[in-house]
Structure formats: structure tokens, C-alpha cells
Tab-separated table of C-alpha atoms in Angstrom:
chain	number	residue	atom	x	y	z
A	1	UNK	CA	0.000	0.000	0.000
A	2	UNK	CA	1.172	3.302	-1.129
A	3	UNK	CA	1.043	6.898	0.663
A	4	UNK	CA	-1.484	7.472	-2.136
A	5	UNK	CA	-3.947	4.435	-1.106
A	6	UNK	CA	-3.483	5.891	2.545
A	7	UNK	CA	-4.818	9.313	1.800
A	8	UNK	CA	-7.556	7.737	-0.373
A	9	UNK	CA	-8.583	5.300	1.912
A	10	UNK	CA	-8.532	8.196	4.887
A	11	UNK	CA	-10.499	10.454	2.357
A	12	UNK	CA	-13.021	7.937	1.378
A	13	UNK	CA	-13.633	6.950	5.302
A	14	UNK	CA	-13.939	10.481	6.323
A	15	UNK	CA	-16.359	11.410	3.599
A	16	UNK	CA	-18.568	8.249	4.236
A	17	UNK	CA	-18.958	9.423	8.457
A	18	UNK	CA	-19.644	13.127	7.184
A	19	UNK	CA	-23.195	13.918	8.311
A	20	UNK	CA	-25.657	17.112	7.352
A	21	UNK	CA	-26.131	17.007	11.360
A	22	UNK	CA	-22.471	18.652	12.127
A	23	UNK	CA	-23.646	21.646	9.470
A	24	UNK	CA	-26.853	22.104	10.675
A	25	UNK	CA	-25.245	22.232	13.851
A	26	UNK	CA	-23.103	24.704	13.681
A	27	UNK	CA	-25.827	26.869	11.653
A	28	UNK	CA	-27.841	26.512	14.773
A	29	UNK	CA	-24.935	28.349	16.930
A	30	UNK	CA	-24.151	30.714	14.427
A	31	UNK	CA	-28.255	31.611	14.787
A	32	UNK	CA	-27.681	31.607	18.516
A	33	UNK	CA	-24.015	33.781	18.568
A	34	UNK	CA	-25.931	36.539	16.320
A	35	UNK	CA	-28.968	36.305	18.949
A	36	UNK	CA	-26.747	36.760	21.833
A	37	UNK	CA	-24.778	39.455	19.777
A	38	UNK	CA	-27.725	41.658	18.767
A	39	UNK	CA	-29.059	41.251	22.381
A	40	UNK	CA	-25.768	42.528	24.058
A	41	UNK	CA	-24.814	44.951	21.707
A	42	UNK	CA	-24.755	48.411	23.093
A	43	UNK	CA	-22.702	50.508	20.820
A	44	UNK	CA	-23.470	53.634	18.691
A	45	UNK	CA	-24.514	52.052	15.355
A	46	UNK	CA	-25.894	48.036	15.248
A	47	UNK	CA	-24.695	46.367	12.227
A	48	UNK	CA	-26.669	43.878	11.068
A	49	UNK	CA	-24.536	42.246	8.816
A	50	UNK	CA	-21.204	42.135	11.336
A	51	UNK	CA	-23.555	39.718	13.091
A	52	UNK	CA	-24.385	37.832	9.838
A	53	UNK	CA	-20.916	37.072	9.608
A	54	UNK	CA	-20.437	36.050	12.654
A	55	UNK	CA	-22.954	33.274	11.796
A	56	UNK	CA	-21.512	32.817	8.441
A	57	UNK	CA	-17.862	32.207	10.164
A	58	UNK	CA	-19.234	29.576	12.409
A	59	UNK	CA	-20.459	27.664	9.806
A	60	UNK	CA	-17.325	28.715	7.086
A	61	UNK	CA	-15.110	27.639	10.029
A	62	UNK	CA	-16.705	23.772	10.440
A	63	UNK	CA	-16.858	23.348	6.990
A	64	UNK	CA	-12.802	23.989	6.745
A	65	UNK	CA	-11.988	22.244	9.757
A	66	UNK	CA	-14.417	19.412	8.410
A	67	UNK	CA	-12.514	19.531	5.231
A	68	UNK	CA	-8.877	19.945	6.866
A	69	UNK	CA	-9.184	16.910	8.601
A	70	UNK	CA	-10.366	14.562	5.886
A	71	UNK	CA	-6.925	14.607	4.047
A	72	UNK	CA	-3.662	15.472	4.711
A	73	UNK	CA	-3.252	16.595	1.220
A	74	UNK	CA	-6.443	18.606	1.366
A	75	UNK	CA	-5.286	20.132	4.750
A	76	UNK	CA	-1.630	21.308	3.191
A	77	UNK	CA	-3.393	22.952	0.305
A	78	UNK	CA	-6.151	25.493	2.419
A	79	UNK	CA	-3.144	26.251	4.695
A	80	UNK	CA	-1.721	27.616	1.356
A	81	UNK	CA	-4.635	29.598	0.583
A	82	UNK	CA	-5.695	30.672	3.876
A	83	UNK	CA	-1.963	31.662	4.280
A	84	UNK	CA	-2.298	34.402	1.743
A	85	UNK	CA	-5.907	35.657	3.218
A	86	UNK	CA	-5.648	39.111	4.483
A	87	UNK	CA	-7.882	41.017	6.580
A	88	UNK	CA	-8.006	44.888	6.983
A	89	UNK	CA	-11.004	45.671	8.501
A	90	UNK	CA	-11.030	47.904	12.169
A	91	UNK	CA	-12.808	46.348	14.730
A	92	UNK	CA	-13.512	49.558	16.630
A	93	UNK	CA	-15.908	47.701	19.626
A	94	UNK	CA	-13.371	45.141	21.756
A	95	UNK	CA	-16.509	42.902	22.683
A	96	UNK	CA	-16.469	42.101	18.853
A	97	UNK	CA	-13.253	40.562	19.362
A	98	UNK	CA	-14.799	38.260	21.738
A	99	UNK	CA	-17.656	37.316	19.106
A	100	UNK	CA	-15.200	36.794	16.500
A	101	UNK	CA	-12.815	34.245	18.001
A	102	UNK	CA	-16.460	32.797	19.549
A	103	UNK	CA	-17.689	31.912	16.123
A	104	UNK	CA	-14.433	30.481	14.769
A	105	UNK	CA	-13.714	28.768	17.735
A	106	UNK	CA	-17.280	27.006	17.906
A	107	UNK	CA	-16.610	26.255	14.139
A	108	UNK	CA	-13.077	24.529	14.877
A	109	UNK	CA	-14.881	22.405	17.658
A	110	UNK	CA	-17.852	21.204	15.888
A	111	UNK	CA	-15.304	20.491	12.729
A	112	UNK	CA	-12.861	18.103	14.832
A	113	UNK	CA	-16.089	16.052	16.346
A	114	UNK	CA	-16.404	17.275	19.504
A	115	UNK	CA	-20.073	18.704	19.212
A	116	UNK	CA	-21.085	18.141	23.375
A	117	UNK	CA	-18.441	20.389	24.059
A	118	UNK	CA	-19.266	23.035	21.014
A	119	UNK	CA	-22.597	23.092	22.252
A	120	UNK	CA	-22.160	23.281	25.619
A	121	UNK	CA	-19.862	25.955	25.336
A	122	UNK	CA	-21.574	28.441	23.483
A	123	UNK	CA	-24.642	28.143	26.071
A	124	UNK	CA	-22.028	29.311	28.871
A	125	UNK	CA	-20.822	31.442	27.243
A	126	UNK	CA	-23.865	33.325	25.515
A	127	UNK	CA	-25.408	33.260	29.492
A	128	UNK	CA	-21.962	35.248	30.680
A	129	UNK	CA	-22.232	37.385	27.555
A	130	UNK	CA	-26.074	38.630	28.444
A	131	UNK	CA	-25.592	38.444	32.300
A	132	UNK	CA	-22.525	40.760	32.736
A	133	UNK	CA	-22.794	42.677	29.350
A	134	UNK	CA	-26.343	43.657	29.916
A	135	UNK	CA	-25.600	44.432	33.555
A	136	UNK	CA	-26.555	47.951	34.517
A	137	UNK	CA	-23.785	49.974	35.889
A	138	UNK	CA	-24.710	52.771	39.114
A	139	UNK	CA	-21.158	54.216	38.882
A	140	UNK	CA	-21.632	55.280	35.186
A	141	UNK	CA	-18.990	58.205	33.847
A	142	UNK	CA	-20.075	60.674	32.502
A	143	UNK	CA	-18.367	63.866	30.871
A	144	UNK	CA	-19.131	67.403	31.981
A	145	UNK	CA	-18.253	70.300	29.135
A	146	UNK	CA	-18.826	73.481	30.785
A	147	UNK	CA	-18.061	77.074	29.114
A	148	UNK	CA	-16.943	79.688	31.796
A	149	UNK	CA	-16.174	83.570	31.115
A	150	UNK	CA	-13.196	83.767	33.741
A	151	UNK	CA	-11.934	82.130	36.757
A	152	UNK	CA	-14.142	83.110	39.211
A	153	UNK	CA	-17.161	81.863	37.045
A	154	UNK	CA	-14.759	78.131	36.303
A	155	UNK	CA	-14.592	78.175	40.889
A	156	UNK	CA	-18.071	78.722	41.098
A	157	UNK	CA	-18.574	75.953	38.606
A	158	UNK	CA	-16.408	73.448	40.454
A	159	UNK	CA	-17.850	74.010	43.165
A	160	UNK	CA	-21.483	73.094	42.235
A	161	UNK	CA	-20.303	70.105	40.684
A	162	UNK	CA	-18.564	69.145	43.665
A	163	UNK	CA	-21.142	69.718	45.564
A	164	UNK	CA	-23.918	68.086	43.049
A	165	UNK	CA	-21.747	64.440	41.959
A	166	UNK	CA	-20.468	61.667	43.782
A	167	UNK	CA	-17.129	62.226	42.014
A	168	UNK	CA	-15.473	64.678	39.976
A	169	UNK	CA	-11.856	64.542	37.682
A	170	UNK	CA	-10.795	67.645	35.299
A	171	UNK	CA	-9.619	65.896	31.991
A	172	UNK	CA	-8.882	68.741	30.576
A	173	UNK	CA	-9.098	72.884	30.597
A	174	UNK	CA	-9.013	75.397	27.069
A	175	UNK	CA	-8.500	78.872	27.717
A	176	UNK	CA	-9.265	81.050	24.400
A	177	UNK	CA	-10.161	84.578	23.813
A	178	UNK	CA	-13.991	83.763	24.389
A	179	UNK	CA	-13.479	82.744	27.890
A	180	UNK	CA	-12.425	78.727	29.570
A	181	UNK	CA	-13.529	75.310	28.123
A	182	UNK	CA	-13.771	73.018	31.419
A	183	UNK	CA	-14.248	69.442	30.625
A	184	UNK	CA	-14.374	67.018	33.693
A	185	UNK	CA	-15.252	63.835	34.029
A	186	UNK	CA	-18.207	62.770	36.746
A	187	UNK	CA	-19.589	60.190	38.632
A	188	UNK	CA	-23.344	60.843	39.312
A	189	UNK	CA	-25.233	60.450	42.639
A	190	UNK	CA	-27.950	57.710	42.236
A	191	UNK	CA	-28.179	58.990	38.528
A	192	UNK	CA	-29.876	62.290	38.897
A	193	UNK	CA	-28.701	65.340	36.452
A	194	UNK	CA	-30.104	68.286	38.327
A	195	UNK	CA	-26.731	69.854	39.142
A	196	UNK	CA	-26.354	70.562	35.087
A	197	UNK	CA	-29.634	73.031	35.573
A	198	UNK	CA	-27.422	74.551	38.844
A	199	UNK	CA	-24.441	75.022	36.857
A	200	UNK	CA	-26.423	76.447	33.517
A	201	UNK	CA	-27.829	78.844	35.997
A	202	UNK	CA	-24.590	79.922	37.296
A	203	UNK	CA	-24.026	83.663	35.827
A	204	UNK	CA	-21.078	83.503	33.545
A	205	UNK	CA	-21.660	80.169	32.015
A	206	UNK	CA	-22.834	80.120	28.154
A	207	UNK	CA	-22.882	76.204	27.834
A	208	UNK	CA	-23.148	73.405	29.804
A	209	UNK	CA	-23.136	69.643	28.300
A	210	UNK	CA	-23.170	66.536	29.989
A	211	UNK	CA	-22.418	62.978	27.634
A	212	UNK	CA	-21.755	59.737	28.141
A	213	UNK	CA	-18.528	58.624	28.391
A	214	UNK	CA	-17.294	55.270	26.877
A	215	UNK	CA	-13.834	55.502	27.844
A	216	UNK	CA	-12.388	56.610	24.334
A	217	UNK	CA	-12.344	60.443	25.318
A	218	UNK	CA	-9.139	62.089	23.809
A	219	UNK	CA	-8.054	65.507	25.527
């Protein structure tokens, strides 16, 4: 028997045990990544088809590991090809990251055969996804803009919103010709905003804005 007859023989074997169940499985947790996806997502702009590909890479994913492991022929050739594969695209949330490598990892498991654990998996790990992503923070930041005419007015300011938050950081302070940007960073009590209507009421200030802050705030 020749190396050839081997890889037939393996070929032939693995292609006779293939079954429609392994595909249909993994197009079942693709279905259920893109649920738990579009459920936890809380960025600026959903994108419906990011979380079509996620289901598209679990499946993608099985069918190459499915394929990969059939021959070892087969298996040198899409390491070619995938070899020369490159992606560009900016993942700008990190929680994609996390669906990403969850899709191709469910796809490598349910490709090598091991469909309990697959399954199992992605059920633990779409419960820890909705549980702690969906969780409701009390200690949200938040980011106060504030535009002052002079220093006294900027002291007067401070001092309301020290007086109004639970906690209060200056990120950063512009002084222009039209008077003082003040941009601090604050940490509400129990979630109420009434100390922006204090500090818009403060004579001297022209603008106060409060936003969310996501942690991406560049001074």
C-alpha cells in the first residue's frame, strides 16, 4: 500500500462518516451567537450584517476544519490559501473581538467532532455574555463640558459640581479669547442630572453639556 492508497482510503472513510447534522449544527450556533450578539450589543450604530458574519464564520469555520481533517493533502493545500488571506477591517468595539474568536472557535470544535463540548460551550458562554454585558452599571462616567467667562465663574462651577456628583476629575481645561472650556469627568449620585440646571444657571456660564462617556475620550 502506497502513501497514495493511505490518503484515499482516509479520504473515502472520512467522507462516508460526514453527516448534514455537524452543518446544521453549527448553523444553529451561528443563529444563537448573532442572537446573543444583537441582544448585548450596546454601541453607537448596530450592524446587522457584522452579526451575519459572525454566523456565516461559524459555519465557514466547520466546513474547513471538516474539510482539513479529511486529508492530509487537502489540509496542506487550504493552509496555502488561507496563508495568503488578508484582513483589513477595524474592529472599533473590543466585545467584537470576543464574538469573532467565539464563532471560529465554535466552528473549529464542531469540525474536529467534539459537538457536546461546542454546544455546551456556546450556552455558557452566551449566558456570561447577556448576564454581565447587559448588567446595569450605578457608577456610570459621565463627561461634563462646561463654558466659563473667567476664573471666578470656572470656581463657582467646580464648586457646584462638587457639591452636586459623587465624584469629579478635570480631563482637561481650554482657555481662548472667548473665555475657559472646562471638561471634567463625573460620577453621578444615584443617577440624577439636576446639578447641570445649577451650573447652567450659574451667571457667567454660556454652555453646559453633559455625555456619556465610553472611555475613548481624547483631551
Amino acid at each position: 500500500m502506497t502513501f497514495n492508497d493511505i490518503f484515499k482510503s482516509s479520504f473515502l472513510e472520512k467522507t462516508s462518516s460526514f453527516s448534514i447534522i455537524d452543518t446544521l449544527i453549527a448553523f444553529a450556533l451561528g443563529l444563537f451567537i448573532f442572537y446573543v450578539y444583537k441582544k448585548t450589543f450596546n454601541g453607537v450604530i448596530y450592524s446587522a450584517n457584522f452579526g451575519v458574519s459572525l454566523m456565516a464564520m461559524t459555519l465557514i469555520t466547520t466546513l474547513v476544519i471538516l474539510a482539513v481533517t479529511s486529508n492530509v493533502i487537502l489540509s496542506l493545500g487550504m493552509v496555502g490559501a488561507l496563508s495568503i488571506v488578508r484582513f483589513r477591517t477595524a474592529i472599533k468595539e473590543p466585545l467584537d473581538i470576543a464574538f469573532l474568536f467565539w464563532s471560529i472557535a465554535a466552528g473549529i470544535v464542531l469540525g474536529a467532532g467534539l459537538i457536546p463540548l461546542a454546544v455546551i460551550g456556546s450556552i455558557f458562554i452566551g449566558v456570561l455574555m447577556v448576564v454581565f454585558v447587559n448588567r446595569k452599571s450605578k457608577d456610570t462616567p459621565y463627561i461634563l463640558v462646561v463654558d466659563c467667562n473667567n476664573d471666578e465663574v470656572e470656581r463657582r462651577v467646580v464648586k457646584t459640581v462638587s457639591d452636586g456628583v459623587k465624584k469629579h476629575m478635570v480631563k482637561s481645561k481650554t482657555i481662548s479669547m472667548d473665555g475657559i472650556e472646562l471638561t471634567l469627568e463625573v460620577r453621578l449620585n444615584e443617577m440624577t442630572t439636576d446639578f447641570v440646571n445649577k451650573i447652567s444657571n450659574v451667571e457667567g456660564v454660556s454652555r453646559a453639556v453633559l455625555v456619556s462617556y465610553n472611555g475613548e475620550y481624547m483631551s
